């Protein structure tokens, strides 16, 4: 009897967690995209999977009241938490799909606000937005068309859901901006702003961060490529992205100049914990001569001193590289024939100074990550 009850309990609890997980159904027909998503930061945006987010939350004043205000961007798929029906707990949604497939594919529009933008989701069931240049403007409702008295069946669309290809936000990247645009703290001070400027770039958030990679997008159709769903700067910096940062060197009368050209449509590394740096050294007669390291950083604080994001009310300094900007850094060392100049442009996930305050020691977070590197022979 107890065995039976245990089994029953097991079945009830497992079926409940299964039912609550939205991505499980998508996995059956979109296995490649589902697998990529497992490595993406969007599948790990909760405190239970992102040690950095947790470290900051642990120090945040709202934690004492367990008032997890971060949910609307970090864990929008924990619907009970969003609706105020439950508090933040370590459940399967938090651990595996805090920003689920549906959280992104049901964003109908993005409302603009000064504090932070807001996602407006469609209320229609099994109704997903997507982008396809050929199908643009159409809405595909799943139906099975019968011909010749049902002898041949022609399947149109997905056998599970409708697809709406009319939403412009999925073509221009606006659908990312409900979460990614900017954020103010309780004092109305902007702590993070991507400062997007499209300029005349043909690239969007989606074309750069979700580039087309090999493999079919669904089991039932055979497409050569699909949009990459593994976006993360945690695992490793995606190689395809480094091509948008161009490094060059020019010799001057006194020394030389290194130029960094930002071809992205946003400020580089605006997240307040990041530290973006340029490291330059000269290889001369078998020896390495390190030159000054240049930091690109926005320091926020209060009363003239750096402070945690929720306390900050002023910008103490800002040397971040803006969209489409070319930043030039001068070095007063004269180069000699036979020298090789090694230029490294990269970042720390967490500024070592902040890491100390937050008691973060994880190597993957505290080590310098090279985004792009160049060796120039003189
Ligand atoms: C529902 C909110 C939400 C939407 C919509 C969203 N993101 Fe994110 N994204 C986040 C959050 C939150 C993080 C940070 C998670 C973390 O580090 O814990 C993130 C992280 C990222 C990162 C990695 C940066 C980093 O610091 O690790 C990239 C790149 C990214 N998103 C790109 C996109 C793109 C491109 C889109 C649109 C196609 C998009 N995101 C849509 C919430 C969202
Ligand atoms: C308006 C949406 C939004 C809200 C609300 C929000 N975040 Fe974020 N958060 C993001 C996005 C988007 C990113 C990724 C940004 C990037 O990397 O540039 C991010 C990244 C972070 C990171 C860096 C994570 C990493 O792994 O490096 C931390 C830490 C963080 N958020 C903490 C918080 C905390 C704590 C709260 C709640 C008090 C919160 N955020 C609320 C959107 C939001
Ligand atoms: C029973 C199989 C099946 C399931 C389950 C399923 N899909 Fe699909 N989906 C498809 C097929 C097939 C297509 C391709 C339709 C076409 O090309 O006409 C598709 C297309 C899509 C597209 C649009 C692709 C495009 O052309 O841009 C999106 C977005 C999508 N699915 C998301 C999801 C999400 C999110 C889930 C889980 C909630 C899901 N699907 C579950 C079969 C499925
Ligand atoms: C961060 C937001 C985000 C998340 C999370 C997300 N998607 Fe997407 N997805 C997009 C966007 C934007 C596109 C349109 C890309 C394009 O231009 O083709 C897309 C495209 C697709 C496509 C069509 C691919 C193609 O090449 O046309 C399918 C299928 C799909 N998603 C399924 C899923 C499934 C399944 C999941 C969960 C495992 C998921 N998506 C999670 C934003 C997201
Ligand atoms: C031309 C290509 C390009 C476009 C367009 C682009 N990005 Fe980026 N993005 C990059 C590169 C390169 C980096 C730096 C490398 C990295 O962090 O992986 C980056 C970094 C990021 C980061 C990490 C920032 C941090 O502080 O950690 C986020 C988040 C992000 N992009 C989101 C977006 C969003 C949202 C859009 C659309 C408004 C967008 N990107 C448009 C190329 C692009």
Short mmCIF file of N, CA and C in Angstrom, two decimals, residues 26 46 61 119 125 134-135 238 242 284 293:
data_model
loop_
_atom_site.label_atom_id
_atom_site.label_comp_id
_atom_site.label_asym_id
_atom_site.label_seq_id
_atom_site.Cartn_x
_atom_site.Cartn_y
_atom_site.Cartn_z
N UNK A 26 7.99 21.81 -26.99
CA UNK A 26 8.77 22.35 -28.10
C UNK A 26 9.91 21.40 -28.46
N UNK A 46 18.21 32.73 -13.81
CA UNK A 46 17.71 32.82 -12.44
C UNK A 46 18.86 32.74 -11.44
N UNK A 61 18.79 44.92 -1.10
CA UNK A 61 17.89 45.16 0.04
C UNK A 61 16.53 44.47 -0.07
N UNK A 119 7.22 44.13 -21.53
CA UNK A 119 6.73 43.23 -22.58
C UNK A 119 5.22 43.07 -22.49
N UNK A 125 -3.72 31.40 -27.29
CA UNK A 125 -3.03 30.16 -26.93
C UNK A 125 -2.34 29.57 -28.16
N UNK A 134 10.66 35.38 -46.43
CA UNK A 134 9.78 34.93 -47.51
C UNK A 134 8.32 34.96 -47.08
N UNK A 135 8.08 34.50 -45.84
CA UNK A 135 6.69 34.43 -45.37
C UNK A 135 6.21 35.71 -44.70
N UNK A 238 31.11 34.13 -28.30
CA UNK A 238 30.93 33.53 -29.62
C UNK A 238 31.88 34.15 -30.63
N UNK A 242 33.10 38.47 -32.69
CA UNK A 242 34.31 39.29 -32.60
C UNK A 242 34.58 40.06 -33.89
N UNK A 284 59.69 42.02 -28.45
CA UNK A 284 60.93 42.55 -29.01
C UNK A 284 62.08 41.65 -28.61
N UNK A 293 47.45 49.26 -19.65
CA UNK A 293 46.14 48.66 -19.94
C UNK A 293 45.10 49.76 -19.87
#
